[in-house]
Coordinates of C-alpha atoms and ligand atoms in Angstrom, one line a residue:
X1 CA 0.0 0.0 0.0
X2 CA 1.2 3.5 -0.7
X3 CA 1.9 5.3 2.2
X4 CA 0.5 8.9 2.5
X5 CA 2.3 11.4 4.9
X6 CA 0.4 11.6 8.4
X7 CA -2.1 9.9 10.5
X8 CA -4.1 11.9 13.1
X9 CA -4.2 9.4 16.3
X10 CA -5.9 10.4 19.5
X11 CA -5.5 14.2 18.8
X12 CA -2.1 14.3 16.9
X13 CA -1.0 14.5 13.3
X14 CA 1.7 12.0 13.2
X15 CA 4.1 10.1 10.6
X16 CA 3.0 7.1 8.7
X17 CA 5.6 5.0 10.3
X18 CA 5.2 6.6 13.9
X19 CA 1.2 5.4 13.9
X20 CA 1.9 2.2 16.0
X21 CA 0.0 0.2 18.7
X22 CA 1.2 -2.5 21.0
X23 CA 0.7 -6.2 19.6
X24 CA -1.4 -6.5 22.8
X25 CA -4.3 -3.9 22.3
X26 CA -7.4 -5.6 23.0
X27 CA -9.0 -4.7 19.7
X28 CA -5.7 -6.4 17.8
X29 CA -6.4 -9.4 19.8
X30 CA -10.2 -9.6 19.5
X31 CA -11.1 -6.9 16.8
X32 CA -12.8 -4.4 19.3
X33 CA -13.0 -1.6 16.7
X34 CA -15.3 0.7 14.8
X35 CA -14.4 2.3 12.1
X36 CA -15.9 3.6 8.9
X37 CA -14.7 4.1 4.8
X38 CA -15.6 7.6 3.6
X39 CA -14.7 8.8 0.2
X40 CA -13.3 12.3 -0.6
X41 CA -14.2 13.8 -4.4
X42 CA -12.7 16.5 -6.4
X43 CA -15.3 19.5 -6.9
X44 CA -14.9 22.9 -8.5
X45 CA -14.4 23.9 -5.2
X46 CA -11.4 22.1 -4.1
X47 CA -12.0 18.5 -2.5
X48 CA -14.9 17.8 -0.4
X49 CA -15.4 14.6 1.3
X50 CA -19.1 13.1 0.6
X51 CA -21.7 12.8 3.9
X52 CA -19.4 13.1 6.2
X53 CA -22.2 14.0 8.7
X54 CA -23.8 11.0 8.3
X55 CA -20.3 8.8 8.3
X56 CA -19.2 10.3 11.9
X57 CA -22.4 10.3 12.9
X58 CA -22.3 6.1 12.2
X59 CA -19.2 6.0 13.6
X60 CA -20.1 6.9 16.8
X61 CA -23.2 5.1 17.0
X62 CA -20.8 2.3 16.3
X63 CA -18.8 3.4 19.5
X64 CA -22.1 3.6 21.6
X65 CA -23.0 0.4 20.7
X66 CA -19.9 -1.6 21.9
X67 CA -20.1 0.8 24.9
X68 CA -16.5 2.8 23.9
X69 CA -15.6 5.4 26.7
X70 CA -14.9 7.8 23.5
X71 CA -12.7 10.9 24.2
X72 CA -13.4 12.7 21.2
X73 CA -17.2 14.7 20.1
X74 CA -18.7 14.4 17.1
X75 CA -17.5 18.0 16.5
X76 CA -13.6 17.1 17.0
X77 CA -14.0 14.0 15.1
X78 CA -15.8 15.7 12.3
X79 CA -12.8 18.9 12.5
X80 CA -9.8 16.1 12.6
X81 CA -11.1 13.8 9.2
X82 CA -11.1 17.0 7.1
X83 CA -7.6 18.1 9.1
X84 CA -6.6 14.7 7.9
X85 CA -7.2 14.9 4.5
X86 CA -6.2 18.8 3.9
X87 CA -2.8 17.5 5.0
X88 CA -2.2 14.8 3.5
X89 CA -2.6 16.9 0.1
X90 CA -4.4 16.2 -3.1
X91 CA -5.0 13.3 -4.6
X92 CA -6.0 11.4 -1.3
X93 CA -9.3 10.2 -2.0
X94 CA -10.3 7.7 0.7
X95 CA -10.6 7.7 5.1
X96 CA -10.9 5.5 7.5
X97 CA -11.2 6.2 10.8
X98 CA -11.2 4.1 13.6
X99 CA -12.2 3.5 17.2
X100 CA -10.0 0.9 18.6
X101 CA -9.3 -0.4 22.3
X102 CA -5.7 0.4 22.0
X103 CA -5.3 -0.8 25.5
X104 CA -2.7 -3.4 26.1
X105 CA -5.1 -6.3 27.9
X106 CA -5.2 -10.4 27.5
X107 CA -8.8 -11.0 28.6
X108 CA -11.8 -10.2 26.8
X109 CA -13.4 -8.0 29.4
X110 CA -13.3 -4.5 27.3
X111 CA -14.7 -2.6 30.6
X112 CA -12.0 0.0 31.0
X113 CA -9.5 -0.4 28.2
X114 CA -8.3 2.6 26.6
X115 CA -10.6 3.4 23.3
X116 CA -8.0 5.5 21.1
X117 CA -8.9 6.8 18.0
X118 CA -6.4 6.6 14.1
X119 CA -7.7 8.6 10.9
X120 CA -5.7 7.2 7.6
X121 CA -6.1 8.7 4.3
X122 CA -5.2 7.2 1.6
X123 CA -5.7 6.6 -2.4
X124 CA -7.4 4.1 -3.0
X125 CA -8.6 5.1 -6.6
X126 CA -10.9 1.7 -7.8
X127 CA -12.3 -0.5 -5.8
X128 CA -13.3 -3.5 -7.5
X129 CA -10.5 -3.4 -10.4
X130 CA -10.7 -0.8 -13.2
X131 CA -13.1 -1.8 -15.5
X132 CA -15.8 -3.1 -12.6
X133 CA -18.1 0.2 -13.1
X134 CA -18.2 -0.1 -16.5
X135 CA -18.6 -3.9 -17.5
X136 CA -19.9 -4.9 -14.6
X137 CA -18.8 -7.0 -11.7
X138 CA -19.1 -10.9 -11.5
X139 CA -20.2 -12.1 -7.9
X140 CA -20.5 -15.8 -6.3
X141 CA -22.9 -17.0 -3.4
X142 CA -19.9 -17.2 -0.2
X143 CA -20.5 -20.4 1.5
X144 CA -20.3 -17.6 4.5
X145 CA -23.2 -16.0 5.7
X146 CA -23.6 -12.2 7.0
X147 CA -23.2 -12.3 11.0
X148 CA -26.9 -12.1 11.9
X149 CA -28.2 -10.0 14.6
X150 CA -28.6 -12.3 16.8
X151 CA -25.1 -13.3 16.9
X152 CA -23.3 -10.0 16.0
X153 CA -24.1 -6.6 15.7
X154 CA -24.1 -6.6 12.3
X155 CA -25.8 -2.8 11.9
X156 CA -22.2 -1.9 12.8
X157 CA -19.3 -1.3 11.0
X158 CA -17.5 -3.5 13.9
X159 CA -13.9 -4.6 13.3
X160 CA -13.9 -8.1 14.5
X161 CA -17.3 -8.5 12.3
X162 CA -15.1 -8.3 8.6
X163 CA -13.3 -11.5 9.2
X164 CA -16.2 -13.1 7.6
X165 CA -16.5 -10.5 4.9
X166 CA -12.6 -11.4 4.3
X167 CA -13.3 -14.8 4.0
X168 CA -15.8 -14.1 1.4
X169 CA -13.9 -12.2 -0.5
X170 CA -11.1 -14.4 -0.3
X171 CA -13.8 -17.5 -2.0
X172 CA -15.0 -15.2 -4.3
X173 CA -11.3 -15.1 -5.5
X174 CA -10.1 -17.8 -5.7
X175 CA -13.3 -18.8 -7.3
X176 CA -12.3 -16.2 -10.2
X177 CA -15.2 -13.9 -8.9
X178 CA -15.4 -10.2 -7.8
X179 CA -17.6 -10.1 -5.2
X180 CA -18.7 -12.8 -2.6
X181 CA -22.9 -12.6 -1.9
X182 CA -23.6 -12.9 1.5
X183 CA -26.9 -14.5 2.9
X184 CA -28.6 -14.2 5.9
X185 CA -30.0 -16.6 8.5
X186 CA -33.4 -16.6 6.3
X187 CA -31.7 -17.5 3.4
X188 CA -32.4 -14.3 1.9
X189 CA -29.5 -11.6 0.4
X190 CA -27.9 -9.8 3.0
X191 CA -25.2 -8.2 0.9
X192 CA -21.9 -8.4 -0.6
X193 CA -18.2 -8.3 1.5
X194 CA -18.2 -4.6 1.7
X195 CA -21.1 -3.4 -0.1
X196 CA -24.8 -2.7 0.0
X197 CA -27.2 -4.7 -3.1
X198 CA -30.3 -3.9 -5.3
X199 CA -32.2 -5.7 -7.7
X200 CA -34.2 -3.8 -10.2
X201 CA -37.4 -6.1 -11.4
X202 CA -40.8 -5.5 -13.2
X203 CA -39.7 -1.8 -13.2
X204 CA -38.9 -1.7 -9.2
X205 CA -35.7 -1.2 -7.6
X206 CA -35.3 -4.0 -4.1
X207 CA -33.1 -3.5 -1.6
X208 CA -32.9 -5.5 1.8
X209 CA -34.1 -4.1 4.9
X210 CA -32.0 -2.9 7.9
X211 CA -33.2 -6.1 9.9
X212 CA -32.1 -8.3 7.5
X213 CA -28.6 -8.1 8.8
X214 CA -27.4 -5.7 6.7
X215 CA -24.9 -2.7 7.2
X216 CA -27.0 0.4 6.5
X217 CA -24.5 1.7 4.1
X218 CA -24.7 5.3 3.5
X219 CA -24.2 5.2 -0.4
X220 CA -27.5 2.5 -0.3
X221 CA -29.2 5.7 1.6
X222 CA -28.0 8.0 -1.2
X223 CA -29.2 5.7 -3.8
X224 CA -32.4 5.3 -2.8
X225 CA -33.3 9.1 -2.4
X226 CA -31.9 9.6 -5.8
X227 CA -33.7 7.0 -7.3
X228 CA -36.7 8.2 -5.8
X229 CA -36.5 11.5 -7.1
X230 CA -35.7 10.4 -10.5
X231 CA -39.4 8.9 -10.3
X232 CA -38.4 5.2 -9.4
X233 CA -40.4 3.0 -6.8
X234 CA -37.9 1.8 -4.5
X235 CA -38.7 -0.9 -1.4
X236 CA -37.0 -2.0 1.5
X237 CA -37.8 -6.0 2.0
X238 CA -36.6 -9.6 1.9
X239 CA -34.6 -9.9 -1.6
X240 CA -34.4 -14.1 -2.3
X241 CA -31.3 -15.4 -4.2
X242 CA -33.5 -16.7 -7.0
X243 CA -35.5 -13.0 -7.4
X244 CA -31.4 -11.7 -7.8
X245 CA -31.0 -14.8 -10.6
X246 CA -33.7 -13.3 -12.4
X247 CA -33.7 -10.2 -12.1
X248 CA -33.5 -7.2 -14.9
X249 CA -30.3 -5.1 -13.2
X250 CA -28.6 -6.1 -9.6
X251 CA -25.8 -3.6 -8.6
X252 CA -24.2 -3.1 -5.5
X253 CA -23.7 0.3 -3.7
X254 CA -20.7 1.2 -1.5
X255 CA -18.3 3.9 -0.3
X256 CA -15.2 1.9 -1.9
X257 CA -17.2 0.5 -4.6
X258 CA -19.9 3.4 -5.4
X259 CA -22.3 2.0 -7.9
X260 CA -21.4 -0.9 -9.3
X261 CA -23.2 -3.1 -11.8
X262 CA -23.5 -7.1 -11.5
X263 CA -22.8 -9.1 -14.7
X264 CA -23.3 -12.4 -13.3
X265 CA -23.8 -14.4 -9.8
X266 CA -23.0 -17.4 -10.2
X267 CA -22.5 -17.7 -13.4
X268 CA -25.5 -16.7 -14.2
X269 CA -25.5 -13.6 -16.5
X270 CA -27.9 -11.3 -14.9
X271 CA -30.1 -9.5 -17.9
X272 CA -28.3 -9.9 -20.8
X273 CA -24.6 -9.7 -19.1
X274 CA -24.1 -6.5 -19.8
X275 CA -25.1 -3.1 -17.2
X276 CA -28.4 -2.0 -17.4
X277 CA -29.9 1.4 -17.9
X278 CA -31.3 1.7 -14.7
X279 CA -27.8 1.3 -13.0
X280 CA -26.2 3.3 -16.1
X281 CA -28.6 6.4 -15.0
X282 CA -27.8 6.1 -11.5
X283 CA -24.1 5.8 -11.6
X284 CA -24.1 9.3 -13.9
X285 CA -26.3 11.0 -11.4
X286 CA -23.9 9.9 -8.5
X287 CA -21.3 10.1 -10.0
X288 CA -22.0 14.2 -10.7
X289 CA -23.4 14.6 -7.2
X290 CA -20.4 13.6 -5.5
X291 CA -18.6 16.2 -7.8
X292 CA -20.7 19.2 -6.4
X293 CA -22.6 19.0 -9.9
X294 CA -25.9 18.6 -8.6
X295 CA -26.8 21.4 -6.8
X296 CA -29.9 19.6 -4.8
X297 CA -27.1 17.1 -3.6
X298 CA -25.1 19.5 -2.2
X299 CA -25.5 19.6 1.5
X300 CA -24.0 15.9 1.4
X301 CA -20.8 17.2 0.9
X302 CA -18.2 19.1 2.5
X303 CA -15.4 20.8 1.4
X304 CA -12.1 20.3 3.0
X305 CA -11.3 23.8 3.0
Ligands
PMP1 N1 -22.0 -3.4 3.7 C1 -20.8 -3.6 4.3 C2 -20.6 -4.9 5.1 C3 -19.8 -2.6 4.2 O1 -18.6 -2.8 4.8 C4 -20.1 -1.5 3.5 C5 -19.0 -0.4 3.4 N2 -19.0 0.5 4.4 C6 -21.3 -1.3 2.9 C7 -22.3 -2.3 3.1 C8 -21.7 0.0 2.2 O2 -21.9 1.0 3.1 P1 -21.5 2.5 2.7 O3 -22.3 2.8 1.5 O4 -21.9 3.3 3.9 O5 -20.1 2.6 2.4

């Protein structure tokens, strides 16, 4: 990975190399994190990083919900990602912050560990492989399934939760695939490793609901108020595997991988292989809005400064 040149961690612009924690912080040991993936745009303006409201504001619902003792407000979390990215320079186009118990603790007990918080900027450029947005991406059913709610909060972008998203992703490779599906206990689509899905059908865009053990990705939120402005009927419920087999368009949404379509899932070639116009339409529109170039979108972003 290219390094970029500082890393704010727990109120301090530091060096790349100088960002280090102790092999025995708890959350190295048993993935007590939160973090998030925000993505930063070029806009006539100068860079502006897209809903960053709404990404702290998940963050630290994150941190309430593994009951972190966090030392930062939403205010100085908010101040330090843009302090991040303005110097770090241009070009950087991707954050990740991170609440972590940094804490050096064997035991699981996380009741008084030291929560510290690292913001990373990097360039991440495409996701999924150049290419992916444009031809489509080809996805397999993981032999994993999405942590359920009952077993994990899967609402949260938790740390130790993306070991099974990695060993998704890791079948999907191997298995010459993109993306790994996930399922849920139901047997219905969850989503993919790191993104959000939707099937578009009889002239109606799916998507699954919140309970169905699904991050509630912020670029799936963006989506479906665009889509509904552009006239589209969009729903929120249970999405079967055989309803995405069949369907006209599946794409997925995400931060990393913004809109991109699905050419096959399991080697079945969804439509006729190739992206569809309803995903076509949305990925222009989104991909102007994150630019500033949409004026109605434009209290989702904000500029660096
Ligand atoms: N699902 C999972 C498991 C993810 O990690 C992500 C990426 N954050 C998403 C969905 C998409 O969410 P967002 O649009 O907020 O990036």
């Amino acid at each position: 990975m290219e390094k970029t040149k500082k890393i704010w961690l727990d109120g301090e612009l530091v060096d790349w190399e100088k960002a280090q924690v102790h092999v025995l912080a708890h959350a190295l040991n048993y993935g007590t994190g939160v973090f998030e993936g925000i993505r930063v745009y070029p806009t006539s303006n100068g860079p502006a990083v897209f809903r960053l409201k709404d990404h702290v504001k998940r963050l630290l619902e994150g941190a309430k919900v593994m009951a972190f003792d966090v030392k930062f407000s939403y205010d100085e979390v908010f101040e330090a990602i843009k302090d991040t990215v303005r110097v770090n320079g241009d070009g950087v186009d991707y954050v990740k912050p991170c609440f972590f118990l940094g804490g050096e603790e064997v035991g699981l007990n996380p009741i008084n560990v030291d929560c510290r918080l690292a913001i990373t900027c990097i360039r991440m450029g495409s996701y999924l492989g150049e290419g992916a947005q444009e031809k489509g991406a080809t996805l397999i059913t993981s032999s994993w399934k999405r942590p359920w709610n009952m077993a994990a909060p899967a609402g949260a972008k938790v740390n130790g939760i993306y070991v099974t998203s990695c060993l998704a992703k890791r079948e999907a490779v191997e298995r010459g695939a993109s993306e790994a599906l996930m399922l849920n206990a139901q047997g219905n689509i969850a989503e993919c490793s790191g993104e959000n899905i939707f099937i578009y059908k009889r002239g109606k865009l799916y998507t699954p609901k919140v309970t169905d053990s699904i991050l509630e990705g912020i670029t799936r939120n963006s989506i479906m108020e665009i889509a509904s402005d552009l006239g589209y009927e969009v729903f929120e419920r249970e999405v079967s595997r055989i309803e995405a087999y069949t369907a006209d368009e599946v794409f997925m949404t995400g931060t990393a991988a913004e809109i991109t379509p699905v050419s096959s899932i399991d080697n079945r070639p969804i439509g006729d292989g190739k992206p569809g116009p309803v995903c076509k339409e949305l990925q222009d529109i989104f991909h102007r809005v994150v630019r500033g170039e949409e004026p109605q979108y434009s209290h989702w972003l904000d500029l660096v400064g």
